[in-house]
Amino acid sequence: MPWTTVQVEKLGNFFITGDHTGDRVLTYRDALHEALDQFLARDPRVFIMGEGVDDVAGVFGTTKGLKEKYGANRVFDTPIAENSMTGIAAGAAMAGLRPVLIHARMDFLLLSLDQLVNHASKWCYMFGGKVPVPMVVRTISARGWGSGAQHSQCIQGMLMNVPGLKIVAPATPYDAKGLMISAIIDNNPVLFVEHRWLHKTTGYVPEEVYSIPIGKGMIHRKGEDITIVAVSYMLVEALKAAEKLREEGISAEVIDPRTLKPFDEKLLLESVGKTGRLLVADTGCKTGSVASEIAAIAAEKAFHVLRKPVRRVCCPDTPTPTSDVLEKAFYPTADDIFAEAVKLVKE
Amino acid sequence: MDKSKWIEVYRTMKLIRLVEQRINDEYKYDEIKTPIHLSIGQEAVAAGVCIHLRKDDYIFGTHRSHSQYIAKGGDIKKMIAELYLRKTGCARGRGGSMHLVDPDVGILGSSAIVGGNIPLGTGTALASKLLGNDRVTVVFFGDGAADEGTFHESLNFAALKKLPVVYVCENNFYAINSHQLSRQVGDNIHKWAQGYGMPGYQVDGNDVLEVSDYAEKAISRCRRGEGPTLIECLTYRWKGHIGTVDDVGEGYRPKEEYDYWVSRCPIKRFAEFLKSRGVLTAELEKSIDREIYELIEDAFRFAQSSPKPSPDELLDFVYAE
Ligand SMILES: Cc1ncc(C[n+]2csc(CCOP(=O)(O)OP(=O)(O)O)c2C)c(N)n1
Ligand SMILES: [Mg+2]
């Protein structure tokens, strides 16, 4: 069993409510699987490639059985050559296909930045719109159980600085399916940021095909006193924190941007206009994080309505430690969000 | 190569040469505001390879791609307009000399990142295989690109999947001022192919008939679904690495080396061959030159009189619709 699975299996089963209703409950992992399955069936241009995508584990279950169902031309393993595999996927996209490329760890994505940043993301602009590159790059961040400095990074902040790249980071099963479908349909390279700890999260997911607009966030919980913007897995921690804050008499509005780029500024500014306080929680290290960018948007466009300085709750600027003790100190949790929020509202 | 194609190949080489010379001559007026990398001396490679490609086959080039763009049938007016960074350019002024594109004839873009185009061309070849069509991709790159990981990673993958791609290395012995032997052990490039499980050949890149023979075989191998080939073409650039400078004898490249290669001019050699066979007459030569001259005149006139993009278009094309 992959060691992160050991960790994930220990987690409680977080149930997401509020983004959708119905009677069909799926895990995030199965929601992704369903989106991929449905699009492999619907669109012959779609194919999946990546290290180990066709093995028995099937990328934490998200691609399990798809090779058997669709054949080795549609779902196939690749050499351990992240950069060229990314370029190969981009080339296939230029020739009219819709690849879904998977990096089982976000750390490995770093090896592909030449093809992702210099090529795939620039191609449309550099050639005056003549050659679009419709591809999805799935990348999964791990956490815990000694993953260490090279198997746990959340570098979405770095990639915010790449023109031409769209970045989505769904936190719920409903969004995972809907955004995967949007990412496949989109005519641009879309980085699909997943967090291993979300794979087990459950929520309502309809069986039919649906898409969620890229560039639109959503309010997960309405509130009056403080806006908490939570990126990716931090949504789970933020929702827990919001519940605790309610007990303290603090009404927190929790926003999931869902898409990191292009960012839903309107939703952010409306919420901050109402609450006057902003806390941003991100899974990555603090400096140059998505939280930094969101804070900058608020400073630039909502300065006049802010009643308190913006706060970022992120990992500290250190490589991820492997020691379980240090790991615990490294990752921010609902308690940190709670404590910071209380300070913002009460001090 | 079939005899019937000789004159076409000759014309292509001549067209490349004359376009490049005209660019060279115009560059000093500072209206071509983009770095250029001229292919003068290397014409036989692109011409000898592309003669065997269909319109719907793909090519991917590099920073030094004028020759390939022309040989594949890219629109010359739009190419020159791109060098002048005009709205009418093939990349609408967003690309410049290093980023030429013409999807109508299978030119999906060239990359100025050394080795960067190799995976992309491997990817279009993957698409041909997955779609079950017989379109072939040719990736052109320099000896410098063989230093890069993308070269090795891509060859491995292409051989593994038997992709319809021909890797054409234009080995002009230099990456900027750095000689091949200061970067690689021996004359190795074509030999790598064998290790990756595909045929690899080293050919005289200044002999268009030899280039063409090997390319023809490699391309039909691709069409038959038998997989990739690497062809290393030994050739030489006459101008300096970038711009219009002549760098010979200034501590970079020895004069004797340069003279040797100029004496082996691919166009002169082929013209002599064609004349000895009675295929190219003085009259035909002249009429080809005249036709090319008109075409170039037209292209430069078109480019110079075309509008530049306006500032309010700055953000267009960041994302595809
Ligand atoms: C990744 C990368 N590294 C360095 C450069 C700078 N550079 C531009 S051209 C060049 C030489 C390339 O040599 P070669 O591949 O032999 O092509 P040639 O110029 O000889 O046609 C270098 C190093 C670059 N463009 N991209
Ligand atoms: Mg070279």
XYZ file of C-alpha atoms and ligand atoms in Angstrom:
695
model
C 0.000 0.000 0.000
C 1.406 3.438 -0.864
C 2.455 4.994 2.378
C 0.201 8.010 2.010
C -2.711 5.617 1.806
C -1.823 4.444 5.287
C -2.271 8.016 6.418
C -5.413 8.678 4.415
C -7.075 5.549 5.746
C -6.610 6.886 9.268
C -8.452 10.086 8.457
C -12.044 10.620 9.438
C -14.552 10.575 6.631
C -15.275 14.243 6.021
C -18.688 14.774 4.505
C -19.145 17.876 2.389
C -22.608 19.344 2.355
C -23.911 22.511 0.839
C -22.523 22.418 -2.666
C -25.040 19.940 -3.944
C -27.933 17.834 -2.796
C -29.355 14.501 -3.831
C -29.128 10.955 -2.719
C -26.002 9.872 -4.496
C -22.933 10.017 -2.297
C -19.469 9.563 -3.771
C -15.926 10.025 -2.590
C -13.749 12.607 -4.294
C -11.725 9.765 -5.712
C -14.754 8.059 -7.232
C -16.088 11.345 -8.536
C -12.850 11.846 -10.450
C -12.951 8.300 -11.679
C -16.491 8.812 -12.910
C -15.599 11.997 -14.795
C -12.683 10.296 -16.524
C -14.739 7.205 -17.260
C -17.605 9.211 -18.721
C -15.305 11.295 -20.912
C -13.304 8.359 -22.175
C -16.661 6.910 -23.208
C -18.034 10.109 -24.769
C -15.026 11.607 -26.487
C -12.609 9.472 -28.506
C -10.049 12.305 -28.366
C -9.581 11.859 -24.626
C -6.804 9.641 -23.344
C -4.928 9.238 -20.074
C -1.179 8.909 -19.700
C 1.206 8.968 -16.776
C 3.418 6.917 -14.556
C 1.479 3.941 -13.254
C -1.934 5.035 -14.505
C -2.710 1.496 -15.641
C -1.437 -0.390 -12.620
C -3.670 -2.111 -10.090
C -3.683 0.826 -7.697
C -4.717 3.145 -10.560
C -3.447 6.457 -9.159
C -5.095 6.048 -5.774
C -8.081 4.435 -7.436
C -8.874 7.332 -9.746
C -7.961 5.445 -12.936
C -8.561 1.916 -11.713
C -9.925 -0.420 -14.353
C -9.988 2.223 -17.093
C -7.306 0.543 -19.155
C -9.247 -2.719 -19.051
C -12.350 -0.849 -20.159
C -10.894 1.416 -22.852
C -7.723 -0.322 -23.951
C -4.031 0.408 -23.801
C -4.243 3.108 -26.458
C -6.492 5.242 -24.260
C -4.934 4.631 -20.855
C -1.237 3.933 -20.721
C 1.826 3.938 -18.551
C 4.805 6.144 -19.454
C 8.539 6.218 -18.865
C 9.719 8.229 -15.849
C 10.412 11.294 -17.944
C 8.076 13.996 -16.732
C 9.293 16.833 -18.911
C 9.109 15.059 -22.224
C 5.881 13.301 -21.307
C 4.347 16.716 -20.713
C 5.604 17.907 -24.098
C 4.370 14.751 -25.757
C 0.929 15.298 -24.265
C 1.054 18.907 -25.474
C 2.036 17.797 -28.973
C -0.832 15.320 -29.042
C -3.142 18.141 -27.971
C -1.859 20.326 -30.801
C -2.758 17.525 -33.183
C -6.347 17.498 -31.937
C -6.418 15.079 -29.014
C -7.380 15.802 -25.390
C -4.775 14.234 -23.130
C -5.117 13.906 -19.393
C -1.585 13.617 -18.051
C -1.089 12.562 -14.457
C 1.753 13.308 -12.066
C 1.069 11.238 -8.991
C 3.035 13.767 -6.908
C 3.132 17.487 -7.415
C 6.860 17.375 -6.672
C 7.412 15.524 -9.947
C 5.587 18.251 -11.813
C 8.647 20.401 -11.190
C 10.592 18.314 -13.685
C 8.091 19.202 -16.366
C 8.120 22.969 -16.053
C 9.939 23.552 -19.322
C 7.252 21.852 -21.337
C 4.401 23.103 -19.179
C 5.538 26.700 -18.789
C 7.720 27.419 -21.816
C 5.685 25.429 -24.270
C 2.137 24.299 -23.480
C 1.111 27.483 -21.676
C 2.700 29.874 -24.149
C 1.791 28.176 -27.414
C -1.575 29.812 -27.943
C -0.264 33.338 -27.411
C 3.092 32.867 -29.095
C 1.412 31.802 -32.312
C -1.350 34.370 -32.327
C -4.048 31.944 -31.250
C -3.459 29.552 -34.125
C -2.493 26.436 -32.189
C -4.462 25.764 -28.995
C -3.236 23.169 -26.499
C -6.218 21.510 -24.835
C -4.709 19.330 -22.145
C -5.264 18.495 -18.501
C -2.375 17.961 -16.122
C -3.499 16.268 -12.933
C -1.157 16.642 -10.018
C -1.610 15.298 -6.527
C -0.074 16.648 -3.356
C 0.473 14.268 -0.529
C 0.763 14.994 3.160
C 1.697 13.183 6.299
C 3.119 9.845 7.294
C 6.621 11.018 6.660
C 6.132 12.060 3.063
C 9.017 14.436 3.558
C 10.375 17.329 1.581
C 10.141 15.760 -1.882
C 6.775 14.035 -1.735
C 4.456 16.612 -0.228
C 4.872 19.955 -1.942
C 1.979 22.188 -2.866
C 3.536 24.475 -5.438
C 0.393 25.916 -6.985
C 1.547 29.336 -5.786
C 4.614 29.200 -8.036
C 2.469 28.406 -11.018
C 0.124 31.349 -10.518
C 2.821 33.314 -12.315
C 2.422 31.462 -15.599
C 0.370 33.256 -18.263
C -1.723 30.925 -20.371
C -2.080 28.238 -17.715
C -5.408 27.728 -15.981
C -5.303 26.240 -12.495
C -8.195 24.552 -10.774
C -8.129 23.065 -7.279
C -11.458 21.450 -6.442
C -12.018 20.528 -2.809
C -15.289 18.611 -2.968
C -16.427 15.517 -4.860
C -19.049 17.554 -6.714
C -16.461 20.086 -7.833
C -13.898 17.405 -8.619
C -16.180 15.813 -11.168
C -17.533 19.053 -12.589
C -14.152 20.716 -12.875
C -12.506 17.647 -14.375
C -15.134 17.754 -17.092
C -14.601 21.499 -17.591
C -10.855 20.993 -17.717
C -11.184 18.338 -20.408
C -13.556 20.493 -22.450
C -11.414 23.619 -22.097
C -9.159 24.493 -25.027
C -6.200 25.441 -22.842
C -3.730 23.648 -20.625
C -5.426 23.226 -17.266
C -3.474 22.251 -14.180
C -5.759 20.136 -12.007
C -4.512 20.385 -8.439
C -5.557 17.604 -6.097
C -4.691 16.913 -2.509
C -4.356 13.364 -1.336
C -6.331 14.073 1.820
C -9.316 15.098 -0.256
C -9.564 11.806 -2.078
C -11.523 10.266 0.758
C -13.857 13.214 1.264
C -17.466 12.396 0.430
C -20.352 14.445 -0.891
C -23.325 14.449 -3.209
C -22.475 13.854 -6.843
C -25.020 13.467 -9.643
C -24.473 10.683 -12.106
C -25.089 12.779 -15.189
C -22.401 14.779 -16.937
C -22.161 18.365 -15.729
C -19.499 21.031 -15.757
C -18.524 23.773 -13.347
C -17.358 27.017 -14.916
C -13.623 27.576 -14.645
C -13.044 30.910 -12.933
C -16.011 30.731 -10.563
C -15.657 30.212 -6.840
C -18.424 29.475 -4.403
C -19.529 30.384 -0.930
C -19.589 27.245 1.166
C -20.936 28.828 4.245
C -22.490 32.231 4.602
C -21.252 34.565 7.317
C -21.052 38.187 8.406
C -17.934 38.755 10.504
C -15.016 37.376 8.557
C -14.271 35.954 5.110
C -12.185 32.799 5.074
C -10.888 31.868 1.637
C -9.668 28.300 1.682
C -7.655 26.694 -1.090
C -7.943 22.983 -1.896
C -7.706 20.773 1.200
C -7.757 23.829 3.465
C -11.486 24.014 2.773
C -11.968 21.019 5.035
C -9.986 22.688 7.815
C -11.791 25.986 7.236
C -15.225 24.406 7.482
C -14.227 22.763 10.755
C -12.887 26.085 11.998
C -16.065 27.899 10.961
C -18.137 25.507 13.020
C -15.992 26.202 16.056
C -16.127 29.925 15.383
C -19.916 29.752 15.413
C -19.737 28.349 18.916
C -17.652 31.427 19.775
C -20.361 33.628 18.327
C -18.343 34.461 15.225
C -20.049 34.142 11.880
C -17.495 33.153 9.236
C -18.118 33.182 5.518
C -16.141 30.355 3.892
C -15.230 30.704 0.243
C -13.696 28.072 -1.978
C -12.246 29.746 -5.069
C -12.169 26.332 -6.830
C -10.303 27.926 -9.702
C -7.041 29.604 -8.702
C -6.404 31.116 -12.106
C -8.249 32.964 -13.531
C -9.335 33.972 -10.029
C -12.912 34.886 -9.126
C -12.201 38.384 -7.830
C -15.835 39.408 -7.788
C -16.823 36.764 -5.279
C -13.899 37.681 -3.025
C -14.540 41.411 -3.154
C -18.267 41.061 -2.499
C -17.624 38.950 0.539
C -14.889 41.166 1.948
C -17.115 44.169 1.252
C -19.594 42.618 3.638
C -17.296 41.282 6.380
C -14.347 43.715 6.244
C -12.000 40.942 7.362
C -10.064 38.418 5.330
C -8.173 35.277 6.209
C -6.715 33.122 3.463
C -5.701 29.512 4.026
C -3.496 27.740 1.521
C -1.839 24.332 1.452
C 1.514 25.664 0.236
C 4.391 27.539 1.848
C 3.612 31.120 2.671
C 5.898 33.232 0.510
C 4.592 33.567 -3.021
C 1.590 31.386 -2.266
C -1.888 31.543 -3.715
C -2.778 33.158 -0.381
C -0.264 35.906 -1.131
C -1.930 36.607 -4.448
C -5.390 36.687 -2.908
C -4.111 39.016 -0.195
C -2.648 41.246 -2.889
C -5.966 41.391 -4.737
C -7.660 42.429 -1.510
C -4.997 45.059 -0.789
C -5.323 46.448 -4.280
C -9.085 46.398 -4.649
C -10.643 46.200 -1.192
C -8.300 48.287 0.951
C -11.037 50.791 1.705
C -13.384 48.157 3.107
C -10.860 46.152 5.114
C -11.167 46.754 8.832
C -8.169 44.629 9.757
C -4.977 43.530 8.002
C -5.324 40.420 5.860
C -3.991 37.218 7.377
C -2.522 34.200 5.630
C -2.595 30.760 7.167
C -0.076 28.652 5.247
C 2.820 26.305 5.817
C 5.968 28.038 7.001
C 8.785 28.709 4.524
C 10.649 25.500 5.196
C 10.894 22.221 3.344
C 8.428 19.694 4.711
C 9.998 17.854 7.633
C 9.683 14.084 7.807
C 9.593 13.744 11.610
C 6.011 13.223 12.764
C 6.549 15.758 15.516
C 7.879 18.424 13.172
C 5.266 17.577 10.583
C 2.595 18.347 13.117
C 4.177 21.705 13.788
C 4.495 22.381 10.066
C 0.913 21.965 8.876
C -1.729 24.532 9.731
C -5.044 23.100 10.900
C -8.550 24.189 11.756
C -7.206 25.296 15.128
C -4.799 27.737 13.498
C -7.537 29.130 11.298
C -9.788 29.399 14.336
C -7.157 31.181 16.427
C -6.264 33.648 13.678
C -9.906 34.334 12.937
C -10.674 35.011 16.576
C -7.801 37.489 16.689
C -9.057 39.239 13.588
C -12.589 39.562 14.844
C -12.080 40.143 18.558
C -8.816 42.052 18.913
C 14.522 10.745 -54.920
C 12.565 10.613 -58.107
C 14.099 12.682 -60.910
C 10.873 14.572 -61.346
C 11.456 16.217 -57.986
C 14.978 17.463 -58.621
C 14.051 20.882 -59.872
C 11.539 21.407 -57.082
C 14.185 20.602 -54.493
C 16.658 22.860 -56.223
C 14.119 25.676 -56.261
C 13.400 25.184 -52.542
C 17.080 25.409 -51.642
C 17.466 28.475 -53.772
C 14.372 30.039 -52.250
C 15.731 29.459 -48.757
C 19.103 30.922 -49.705
C 17.683 34.009 -51.348
C 15.126 34.703 -48.618
C 17.862 34.394 -46.006
C 20.173 36.683 -47.952
C 17.450 39.261 -48.327
C 16.734 39.121 -44.578
C 20.453 39.492 -44.013
C 20.490 42.583 -46.221
C 17.428 44.185 -44.665
C 18.430 43.545 -41.067
C 20.637 46.619 -40.814
C 17.639 48.914 -41.254
C 16.426 47.786 -37.841
C 12.855 47.201 -38.930
C 13.129 43.461 -38.278
C 13.125 43.836 -34.526
C 13.587 40.200 -33.569
C 16.618 37.946 -33.162
C 17.286 35.961 -36.344
C 19.242 32.765 -36.893
C 20.061 32.292 -40.555
C 20.326 28.882 -42.217
C 22.585 29.871 -45.096
C 24.728 26.837 -45.878
C 22.278 24.372 -44.340
C 19.565 24.469 -47.007
C 19.922 20.885 -48.192
C 18.657 19.406 -44.936
C 15.214 20.983 -44.806
C 14.790 20.803 -48.583
C 15.888 17.178 -48.847
C 13.618 16.059 -46.036
C 10.478 18.093 -46.692
C 10.264 17.116 -50.353
C 8.937 13.766 -49.123
C 6.331 15.181 -46.782
C 2.672 15.661 -47.505
C 0.879 18.872 -46.740
C -0.841 17.265 -43.746
C 2.385 15.939 -42.232
C 3.790 17.868 -39.295
C 7.122 19.524 -38.722
C 8.552 21.199 -35.632
C 11.518 23.539 -35.870
C 13.771 25.541 -33.616
C 15.158 29.047 -33.268
C 16.795 28.416 -36.672
C 13.684 27.515 -38.617
C 13.361 29.734 -41.655
C 14.624 26.946 -43.878
C 12.214 24.353 -42.555
C 9.241 26.686 -42.715
C 10.011 27.474 -46.333
C 10.722 23.876 -47.296
C 7.443 22.659 -45.785
C 5.548 25.210 -47.827
C 4.887 27.839 -45.180
C 3.452 31.093 -46.510
C 6.405 33.382 -47.308
C 4.477 36.639 -47.056
C 3.259 35.749 -43.592
C 6.748 34.651 -42.609
C 8.357 37.924 -43.619
C 5.492 39.858 -42.043
C 6.184 37.936 -38.840
C 9.821 38.955 -38.965
C 8.604 42.536 -39.251
C 6.271 41.762 -36.311
C 3.199 42.805 -38.195
C -0.405 41.956 -37.570
C -0.404 40.018 -40.812
C 2.479 37.823 -39.678
C 2.015 34.087 -39.361
C 1.885 34.465 -35.563
C 0.233 37.897 -35.726
C 3.396 39.546 -34.470
C 3.420 37.563 -31.206
C 6.151 35.179 -32.283
C 8.905 36.646 -34.441
C 11.624 34.819 -36.322
C 12.015 32.039 -33.764
C 8.301 31.230 -33.645
C 7.024 30.501 -37.108
C 3.725 28.731 -37.622
C 1.452 27.699 -40.459
C -1.052 25.059 -39.357
C -2.509 24.830 -42.877
C 0.650 23.033 -43.985
C 1.389 21.173 -40.750
C 3.772 23.687 -39.191
C 2.464 23.784 -35.645
C 5.136 26.114 -34.285
C 8.830 26.286 -33.593
C 10.435 26.554 -30.174
C 13.339 28.732 -29.091
C 14.066 26.498 -26.134
C 16.865 24.213 -27.247
C 15.418 20.683 -27.404
C 11.954 21.956 -26.533
C 10.345 20.944 -29.808
C 11.440 17.310 -29.625
C 8.711 16.139 -27.220
C 6.090 18.173 -29.077
C 6.832 16.447 -32.359
C 6.870 13.135 -30.571
C 3.421 14.071 -29.293
C 1.939 14.798 -32.713
C 3.346 11.446 -33.803
C 1.622 9.860 -30.820
C -1.596 11.500 -31.983
C -1.156 10.016 -35.468
C -0.788 6.614 -33.910
C -3.736 6.969 -31.541
C -5.935 8.349 -34.309
C -4.829 5.611 -36.675
C -3.820 7.955 -39.499
C -0.560 7.894 -41.449
C 0.581 11.458 -40.885
C 4.296 11.679 -40.233
C 6.079 14.199 -38.025
C 9.598 15.477 -38.618
C 11.403 17.220 -35.785
C 14.386 19.362 -36.737
C 16.963 20.294 -34.124
C 20.645 21.095 -33.756
C 23.602 19.234 -32.332
C 23.149 21.332 -29.195
C 19.688 19.882 -28.642
C 21.196 16.404 -28.464
C 22.711 17.542 -25.154
C 19.237 17.983 -23.708
C 17.223 15.421 -21.765
C 14.228 15.934 -24.023
C 16.164 14.415 -26.919
C 16.890 11.247 -24.986
C 13.516 10.989 -23.279
C 11.662 11.490 -26.535
C 13.689 8.991 -28.553
C 13.127 6.385 -25.900
C 9.376 6.959 -25.928
C 9.080 7.109 -29.708
C 10.910 3.821 -30.111
C 8.879 2.223 -27.339
C 5.601 3.202 -28.988
C 6.862 2.892 -32.586
C 5.768 6.400 -33.385
C 5.786 7.841 -36.903
C 8.413 10.485 -36.272
C 11.712 11.276 -37.960
C 14.284 13.080 -35.854
C 16.491 15.190 -38.067
C 19.567 16.587 -36.383
C 21.175 19.453 -38.280
C 24.652 18.990 -36.926
C 26.524 22.179 -37.756
C 29.083 21.372 -35.043
C 28.367 24.424 -32.969
C 25.938 25.509 -30.296
C 26.548 29.243 -30.388
C 30.351 29.189 -30.033
C 30.650 25.897 -28.279
C 31.981 23.071 -30.435
C 30.274 19.697 -30.337
C 33.424 18.067 -29.006
C 33.426 20.286 -25.950
C 29.919 19.049 -25.139
C 29.757 15.452 -26.323
C 32.112 12.516 -26.585
C 32.977 11.877 -30.205
C 30.628 11.845 -33.150
C 27.860 10.264 -31.261
C 24.542 11.655 -32.177
C 23.366 9.083 -34.706
C 24.754 6.267 -32.566
C 22.418 7.071 -29.714
C 19.524 5.934 -31.891
C 20.628 2.344 -31.746
C 20.662 2.373 -27.966
C 17.098 3.629 -27.970
C 16.006 0.976 -30.428
C 15.659 2.807 -33.713
C 17.788 3.164 -36.832
C 20.224 6.057 -36.801
C 22.260 7.388 -39.704
C 24.882 10.008 -40.257
C 24.666 11.613 -43.670
C 26.318 14.376 -45.626
C 23.925 17.197 -44.912
C 25.300 19.224 -47.783
C 24.368 16.577 -50.304
C 20.682 17.022 -50.884
C 20.363 13.705 -52.723
C 21.826 11.788 -49.830
C 19.665 13.611 -47.277
C 16.642 12.989 -49.418
C 17.349 9.271 -49.830
C 17.601 8.677 -46.124
C 14.622 10.888 -45.378
C 12.509 9.116 -47.948
C 13.260 5.747 -46.393
C 12.620 7.018 -42.889
C 9.358 8.654 -43.855
C 8.007 5.594 -45.616
C 9.050 3.509 -42.651
C 6.866 5.792 -40.544
C 3.962 5.494 -42.953
C 4.189 1.726 -42.741
C 3.911 1.971 -38.970
C 7.414 0.684 -38.352
C 8.522 3.483 -36.084
C 10.981 6.332 -35.786
C 14.382 7.049 -37.316
C 17.146 9.464 -36.398
C 19.069 11.128 -39.205
C 22.087 13.184 -38.298
C 22.968 15.559 -41.121
C 26.474 17.011 -41.066
C 26.338 20.566 -42.287
C 27.618 24.037 -41.547
C 26.196 27.485 -41.017
C 27.964 30.214 -42.890
C 26.851 33.155 -40.797
C 27.454 33.675 -37.089
C 25.062 32.059 -34.633
C 22.714 35.008 -34.430
C 21.977 38.102 -36.458
C 24.021 38.942 -39.518
C 27.504 38.833 -38.020
C 30.347 36.903 -39.590
C 32.239 35.240 -36.777
C 34.930 33.445 -38.757
C 38.537 33.954 -37.766
C 37.635 35.960 -34.682
C 38.642 33.253 -32.280
C 35.471 31.266 -32.774
C 35.642 29.314 -35.973
C 38.801 28.672 -37.989
C 38.950 30.190 -41.457
C 40.064 26.868 -43.024
C 37.019 25.115 -41.614
C 34.716 27.773 -42.982
C 36.398 27.754 -46.402
C 36.144 24.001 -46.574
C 32.413 24.064 -45.978
C 31.759 26.972 -48.303
C 33.532 25.008 -51.003
C 30.951 22.300 -50.369
C 27.997 24.665 -50.813
C 24.921 22.433 -51.083
C 23.280 24.561 -53.727
C 26.330 24.880 -55.926
C 26.928 21.138 -55.712
C 23.401 20.253 -56.633
C 23.278 22.821 -59.419
C 26.446 21.339 -60.907
C 24.969 17.896 -60.669
C 21.760 19.001 -62.346
C 23.693 20.757 -65.091
C 25.839 17.701 -65.693
C 22.624 15.762 -66.165
C 21.255 18.392 -68.479
C 18.302 19.029 -66.176
C 19.204 22.554 -65.211
C 19.958 24.891 -68.085
C 21.248 28.441 -67.755
C 17.871 29.603 -68.919
C 15.914 27.583 -66.360
C 18.265 28.731 -63.639
C 17.572 32.319 -64.546
C 13.853 31.899 -64.712
C 13.803 30.224 -61.285
C 15.842 33.069 -59.860
C 13.514 35.580 -61.423
C 10.418 33.906 -60.065
C 11.966 33.719 -56.595
C 13.044 37.324 -56.788
C 9.449 38.381 -57.522
C 8.137 36.274 -54.697
C 10.603 37.799 -52.250
C 9.892 41.317 -53.472
C 6.213 40.719 -52.963
C 6.718 39.289 -49.496
C 8.872 42.168 -48.293
C 6.540 44.734 -49.789
C 3.599 43.039 -48.111
C 5.410 42.875 -44.777
C 6.723 46.418 -44.792
C 3.353 47.861 -45.665
C 1.408 45.759 -43.161
C 0.069 47.292 -39.937
C 1.643 46.538 -36.592
C -0.545 45.159 -33.816
C -2.164 47.854 -31.718
C -1.533 48.113 -27.973
C -5.128 47.284 -27.154
C -4.564 43.779 -28.530
C -1.935 43.049 -25.892
C -4.021 40.574 -23.947
C -5.502 38.727 -26.927
C -4.693 35.029 -27.337
C -3.440 34.362 -23.788
C -6.163 31.766 -23.674
C -7.827 29.936 -26.523
C -11.595 30.406 -26.753
C 17.199 25.452 -23.050
C 18.051 26.477 -23.717
N 19.315 26.660 -23.295
C 20.097 27.580 -23.891
C 19.628 28.349 -24.910
C 20.504 29.383 -25.583
N 20.812 28.940 -26.963
C 20.156 29.437 -28.012
S 20.618 28.714 -29.437
C 21.758 27.769 -28.652
C 22.614 26.832 -29.429
C 21.859 25.723 -29.999
O 22.716 24.961 -30.762
P 22.161 23.879 -31.739
O 21.099 23.101 -31.064
O 23.305 23.128 -32.267
O 21.425 24.725 -32.886
P 22.082 25.728 -33.932
O 22.002 27.102 -33.344
O 23.471 25.303 -34.187
O 21.211 25.613 -35.121
C 21.728 27.996 -27.286
C 22.586 27.310 -26.342
C 18.289 28.147 -25.310
N 17.714 28.868 -26.273
N 17.529 27.201 -24.724
Mg 24.495 23.521 -33.905
